[in-house]
């Protein structure tokens, strides 16, 4: 049976005092989660704090982006090896905000995915279509191309140590969640796309749904056969809400 994972993506939010309270609450509440793993992806400056508060707990932590390059003259870029040095387990790559605001193309995302894998991090590869793409029937074309770019560059076997997050752009931060059926259809498509290359890896691949997940809708989403957890934005900043989502992912 596939594992379950709920990961928080804090985006550019947080401060030392608020983080201390939020991380402390998550650490305590996650201790008795069963059959579901929990992680937080925090802004770079707070990785030190996340490690301090979460060390020796059941909660993992990670970054929200990573450089496609190694050490060197790349002002502002943070390498995968640096993230490992702070004991990150995960790093998000190809989030739609990185793609749309910072102009990251599929090839750059694939290079970041490779850099993360090589350093021993688990990349959380985000894919998803815009509203216009969905309404013009292009979801599979867009998501397929996002997956194919990584498979072409790194091979399907690289998916064996990754997580995929399906995040329809129209559902991110909008309060408009994909229906469980819409999300399930996209997740099944993603799994089939990987299965065409490697059936065993596809069957084991953890695929998260992201986009306006809340405690109130998490249970219905996680009940779908190909939805293995969530990547949570706004609701990950509210301790009780985030932990309720983690509990909705439990398998007892
Ligand atoms: P929201 O949960 O705020 O919609 O954000 C989702 C997301 O982008 C997670 O990466």
Tab-separated table of C-alpha atoms and ligand atoms in Angstrom:
chain	number	residue	atom	x	y	z
A	1	UNK	CA	0.000	0.000	0.000
A	2	UNK	CA	1.255	3.497	-0.845
A	3	UNK	CA	2.241	5.867	1.925
A	4	UNK	CA	0.219	8.950	2.717
A	5	UNK	CA	1.793	12.399	3.002
A	6	UNK	CA	0.511	15.841	3.897
A	7	UNK	CA	3.043	18.609	3.258
A	8	UNK	CA	2.654	22.280	4.107
A	9	UNK	CA	3.952	24.856	1.659
A	10	UNK	CA	4.360	28.028	3.674
A	11	UNK	CA	5.286	30.107	0.599
A	12	UNK	CA	6.650	33.547	1.658
A	13	UNK	CA	4.973	33.531	5.048
A	14	UNK	CA	6.122	33.272	8.631
A	15	UNK	CA	8.273	34.978	11.214
A	16	UNK	CA	10.391	33.567	14.004
A	17	UNK	CA	7.789	33.921	16.730
A	18	UNK	CA	4.839	32.610	14.728
A	19	UNK	CA	6.924	29.723	13.354
A	20	UNK	CA	7.984	28.686	16.833
A	21	UNK	CA	4.368	28.302	17.891
A	22	UNK	CA	3.240	26.650	14.646
A	23	UNK	CA	6.137	24.180	14.475
A	24	UNK	CA	5.786	23.317	18.158
A	25	UNK	CA	2.082	22.580	17.728
A	26	UNK	CA	2.688	20.447	14.639
A	27	UNK	CA	5.484	18.534	16.327
A	28	UNK	CA	3.303	17.635	19.298
A	29	UNK	CA	0.146	16.849	17.339
A	30	UNK	CA	1.898	14.769	14.665
A	31	UNK	CA	3.391	12.380	17.190
A	32	UNK	CA	0.383	10.069	17.157
A	33	UNK	CA	-0.492	10.254	13.451
A	34	UNK	CA	-0.938	6.782	12.049
A	35	UNK	CA	-0.305	5.781	8.480
A	36	UNK	CA	0.275	9.361	7.346
A	37	UNK	CA	3.503	11.334	7.193
A	38	UNK	CA	3.641	15.072	7.761
A	39	UNK	CA	6.120	17.648	6.451
A	40	UNK	CA	6.559	21.407	6.232
A	41	UNK	CA	8.339	23.291	3.440
A	42	UNK	CA	9.472	26.588	4.910
A	43	UNK	CA	11.261	29.682	3.550
A	44	UNK	CA	15.056	29.186	3.437
A	45	UNK	CA	15.934	31.431	6.405
A	46	UNK	CA	13.674	29.346	8.651
A	47	UNK	CA	15.197	25.956	7.835
A	48	UNK	CA	17.547	26.279	10.776
A	49	UNK	CA	14.595	26.941	13.054
A	50	UNK	CA	12.548	24.104	11.539
A	51	UNK	CA	15.413	21.709	12.139
A	52	UNK	CA	15.810	22.941	15.699
A	53	UNK	CA	12.142	22.502	16.587
A	54	UNK	CA	11.427	19.349	14.582
A	55	UNK	CA	14.624	17.316	15.105
A	56	UNK	CA	13.875	13.810	16.412
A	57	UNK	CA	10.167	14.232	15.732
A	58	UNK	CA	7.898	12.495	13.222
A	59	UNK	CA	7.662	15.673	11.127
A	60	UNK	CA	9.969	16.161	8.145
A	61	UNK	CA	10.923	19.509	6.632
A	62	UNK	CA	12.081	20.834	3.319
A	63	UNK	CA	12.626	23.773	0.991
A	64	UNK	CA	10.256	25.304	-1.537
A	65	UNK	CA	12.708	25.569	-4.407
A	66	UNK	CA	16.281	24.605	-5.207
A	67	UNK	CA	18.975	25.679	-7.607
A	68	UNK	CA	19.473	23.594	-10.715
A	69	UNK	CA	23.197	24.293	-10.298
A	70	UNK	CA	25.803	23.201	-7.809
A	71	UNK	CA	28.046	25.498	-5.780
A	72	UNK	CA	29.490	28.463	-7.619
A	73	UNK	CA	28.767	31.933	-8.910
A	74	UNK	CA	24.935	31.845	-8.877
A	75	UNK	CA	23.885	34.809	-6.770
A	76	UNK	CA	20.753	34.144	-4.774
A	77	UNK	CA	20.560	30.431	-5.581
A	78	UNK	CA	20.484	27.758	-2.869
A	79	UNK	CA	21.948	24.361	-3.726
A	80	UNK	CA	20.479	20.953	-3.004
A	81	UNK	CA	23.565	20.089	-0.950
A	82	UNK	CA	22.874	23.112	1.287
A	83	UNK	CA	19.325	21.888	1.845
A	84	UNK	CA	20.666	18.458	2.769
A	85	UNK	CA	23.023	20.083	5.232
A	86	UNK	CA	19.942	21.355	7.066
A	87	UNK	CA	18.540	17.804	7.026
A	88	UNK	CA	15.770	18.611	4.581
A	89	UNK	CA	14.010	15.525	3.319
A	90	UNK	CA	11.890	17.244	0.694
A	91	UNK	CA	12.064	20.093	-1.762
A	92	UNK	CA	9.244	21.422	-3.910
A	93	UNK	CA	10.155	21.849	-7.574
A	94	UNK	CA	8.103	23.395	-10.353
A	95	UNK	CA	5.449	24.997	-8.192
A	96	UNK	CA	3.067	26.951	-10.409
A	97	UNK	CA	4.166	30.201	-8.734
A	98	UNK	CA	7.770	29.422	-9.711
A	99	UNK	CA	6.596	28.663	-13.232
A	100	UNK	CA	4.336	31.692	-13.689
A	101	UNK	CA	5.979	34.398	-11.541
A	102	UNK	CA	9.619	33.413	-12.006
A	103	UNK	CA	9.341	32.035	-15.530
A	104	UNK	CA	10.612	28.521	-14.848
A	105	UNK	CA	10.161	26.347	-17.886
A	106	UNK	CA	9.799	22.560	-17.926
A	107	UNK	CA	13.492	22.094	-18.711
A	108	UNK	CA	14.576	24.171	-15.698
A	109	UNK	CA	12.156	22.277	-13.479
A	110	UNK	CA	13.620	18.996	-14.739
A	111	UNK	CA	17.148	20.222	-13.949
A	112	UNK	CA	16.063	21.214	-10.426
A	113	UNK	CA	14.410	17.834	-9.990
A	114	UNK	CA	17.699	16.188	-10.992
A	115	UNK	CA	19.778	18.332	-8.647
A	116	UNK	CA	17.466	17.487	-5.752
A	117	UNK	CA	17.479	13.738	-6.453
A	118	UNK	CA	21.219	13.655	-6.840
A	119	UNK	CA	21.689	15.238	-3.421
A	120	UNK	CA	19.397	12.674	-1.806
A	121	UNK	CA	16.384	14.964	-1.412
A	122	UNK	CA	12.889	13.814	-2.333
A	123	UNK	CA	11.597	16.258	-4.950
A	124	UNK	CA	7.915	17.137	-4.760
A	125	UNK	CA	7.291	17.784	-8.451
A	126	UNK	CA	4.324	20.101	-8.991
A	127	UNK	CA	2.271	19.892	-12.151
A	128	UNK	CA	-1.044	21.443	-13.107
A	129	UNK	CA	-2.985	23.365	-15.722
A	130	UNK	CA	-4.426	26.885	-15.772
A	131	UNK	CA	-8.150	27.535	-15.952
A	132	UNK	CA	-7.900	28.435	-19.618
A	133	UNK	CA	-6.038	25.210	-20.337
A	134	UNK	CA	-8.678	23.183	-18.497
A	135	UNK	CA	-11.536	24.935	-20.236
A	136	UNK	CA	-9.992	24.307	-23.637
A	137	UNK	CA	-9.520	20.613	-22.891
A	138	UNK	CA	-5.750	20.817	-22.519
A	139	UNK	CA	-5.240	19.450	-18.997
A	140	UNK	CA	-3.712	16.168	-20.159
A	141	UNK	CA	-1.535	17.849	-22.779
A	142	UNK	CA	-0.103	20.354	-20.271
A	143	UNK	CA	0.357	17.979	-17.344
A	144	UNK	CA	1.695	15.288	-19.672
A	145	UNK	CA	4.329	17.669	-21.047
A	146	UNK	CA	5.335	18.716	-17.515
A	147	UNK	CA	5.875	15.061	-16.576
A	148	UNK	CA	7.522	14.116	-19.862
A	149	UNK	CA	10.152	16.857	-19.491
A	150	UNK	CA	11.344	15.302	-16.232
A	151	UNK	CA	11.178	11.736	-17.564
A	152	UNK	CA	13.078	12.718	-20.716
A	153	UNK	CA	15.833	14.404	-18.738
A	154	UNK	CA	16.115	12.115	-15.722
A	155	UNK	CA	14.471	8.822	-16.740
A	156	UNK	CA	11.286	7.263	-15.380
A	157	UNK	CA	13.260	5.467	-12.659
A	158	UNK	CA	13.960	8.863	-11.056
A	159	UNK	CA	10.250	9.023	-10.227
A	160	UNK	CA	10.897	6.155	-7.838
A	161	UNK	CA	12.329	8.542	-5.281
A	162	UNK	CA	9.991	11.455	-5.898
A	163	UNK	CA	6.542	12.688	-5.006
A	164	UNK	CA	4.237	14.333	-7.562
A	165	UNK	CA	1.759	17.037	-6.602
A	166	UNK	CA	-1.161	17.788	-8.889
A	167	UNK	CA	-2.000	21.433	-8.313
A	168	UNK	CA	-4.475	22.917	-10.781
A	169	UNK	CA	-3.492	26.588	-10.994
A	170	UNK	CA	-7.143	27.680	-10.859
A	171	UNK	CA	-7.540	26.027	-7.458
A	172	UNK	CA	-4.458	27.529	-5.772
A	173	UNK	CA	-5.294	30.184	-3.215
A	174	UNK	CA	-8.691	30.753	-4.820
A	175	UNK	CA	-10.886	28.818	-2.420
A	176	UNK	CA	-12.041	26.891	-5.493
A	177	UNK	CA	-11.082	23.248	-4.924
A	178	UNK	CA	-11.114	20.662	-7.696
A	179	UNK	CA	-13.927	18.205	-7.063
A	180	UNK	CA	-12.724	14.829	-5.816
A	181	UNK	CA	-13.708	13.404	-9.220
A	182	UNK	CA	-11.756	16.057	-11.169
A	183	UNK	CA	-8.704	15.527	-8.984
A	184	UNK	CA	-8.994	11.736	-9.192
A	185	UNK	CA	-9.147	11.865	-12.989
A	186	UNK	CA	-5.978	13.982	-13.131
A	187	UNK	CA	-4.183	11.749	-10.619
A	188	UNK	CA	-5.131	8.621	-12.572
A	189	UNK	CA	-3.825	10.295	-15.721
A	190	UNK	CA	-0.516	11.115	-13.996
A	191	UNK	CA	-0.126	7.562	-12.706
A	192	UNK	CA	-0.897	6.115	-16.143
A	193	UNK	CA	1.630	8.444	-17.790
A	194	UNK	CA	4.376	7.147	-15.488
A	195	UNK	CA	3.104	3.556	-15.785
A	196	UNK	CA	3.686	3.710	-19.534
A	197	UNK	CA	7.391	3.853	-18.635
A	198	UNK	CA	7.542	1.906	-15.393
A	199	UNK	CA	4.467	0.174	-13.970
A	200	UNK	CA	5.919	-0.690	-10.568
A	201	UNK	CA	7.200	2.820	-9.884
A	202	UNK	CA	3.852	4.260	-10.986
A	203	UNK	CA	1.916	1.999	-8.640
A	204	UNK	CA	4.084	3.106	-5.710
A	205	UNK	CA	4.225	6.806	-6.594
A	206	UNK	CA	2.758	9.123	-3.976
A	207	UNK	CA	0.610	11.727	-5.759
A	208	UNK	CA	-0.593	14.674	-3.677
A	209	UNK	CA	-3.441	17.028	-4.495
A	210	UNK	CA	-2.946	20.747	-3.875
A	211	UNK	CA	-5.282	23.697	-4.289
A	212	UNK	CA	-7.519	25.115	-1.548
A	213	UNK	CA	-7.393	21.964	0.594
A	214	UNK	CA	-9.012	22.555	3.985
A	215	UNK	CA	-10.041	20.346	6.863
A	216	UNK	CA	-13.585	20.484	5.489
A	217	UNK	CA	-12.755	18.992	2.064
A	218	UNK	CA	-9.627	16.906	2.762
A	219	UNK	CA	-11.464	13.713	3.709
A	220	UNK	CA	-13.405	13.521	0.442
A	221	UNK	CA	-10.296	14.184	-1.625
A	222	UNK	CA	-8.138	11.661	0.232
A	223	UNK	CA	-10.842	9.008	-0.149
A	224	UNK	CA	-10.166	8.860	-3.888
A	225	UNK	CA	-8.044	5.869	-4.947
A	226	UNK	CA	-5.193	7.798	-6.587
A	227	UNK	CA	-4.973	10.711	-4.128
A	228	UNK	CA	-2.295	9.933	-1.551
A	229	UNK	CA	-2.347	13.149	0.459
A	230	UNK	CA	-2.079	16.878	-0.012
A	231	UNK	CA	0.207	19.843	-0.578
A	232	UNK	CA	-1.288	22.572	1.529
A	233	UNK	CA	-0.805	26.332	1.196
A	234	UNK	CA	-2.903	28.741	3.270
A	235	UNK	CA	-4.328	26.099	5.587
A	236	UNK	CA	-0.796	24.958	6.511
A	237	UNK	CA	-0.279	28.245	8.378
A	238	UNK	CA	-3.060	27.475	10.856
A	239	UNK	CA	-1.919	24.724	13.212
A	240	UNK	CA	-5.276	23.180	13.991
A	241	UNK	CA	-6.462	23.296	10.408
A	242	UNK	CA	-3.238	21.736	9.134
A	243	UNK	CA	-3.312	18.950	11.688
A	244	UNK	CA	-6.962	18.209	10.905
A	245	UNK	CA	-5.911	17.767	7.262
A	246	UNK	CA	-3.089	15.430	8.373
A	247	UNK	CA	-5.575	13.393	10.374
A	248	UNK	CA	-7.857	13.141	7.345
A	249	UNK	CA	-4.983	11.375	5.587
A	250	UNK	CA	-4.469	8.771	8.304
A	251	UNK	CA	-4.828	5.089	7.590
A	252	UNK	CA	-5.536	3.294	10.818
B	1	LIG	P1	-3.578	26.842	-1.208
B	1	LIG	O1	-3.777	25.616	-0.323
B	1	LIG	O2	-3.406	28.102	-0.435
B	1	LIG	O3	-4.617	26.899	-2.284
B	1	LIG	O4	-2.175	26.630	-1.966
B	1	LIG	C1	-1.904	25.411	-2.557
B	1	LIG	C2	-0.480	25.378	-2.950
B	1	LIG	O5	-0.044	26.135	-3.800
B	1	LIG	C3	0.401	24.425	-2.263
B	1	LIG	O6	1.631	24.330	-2.886
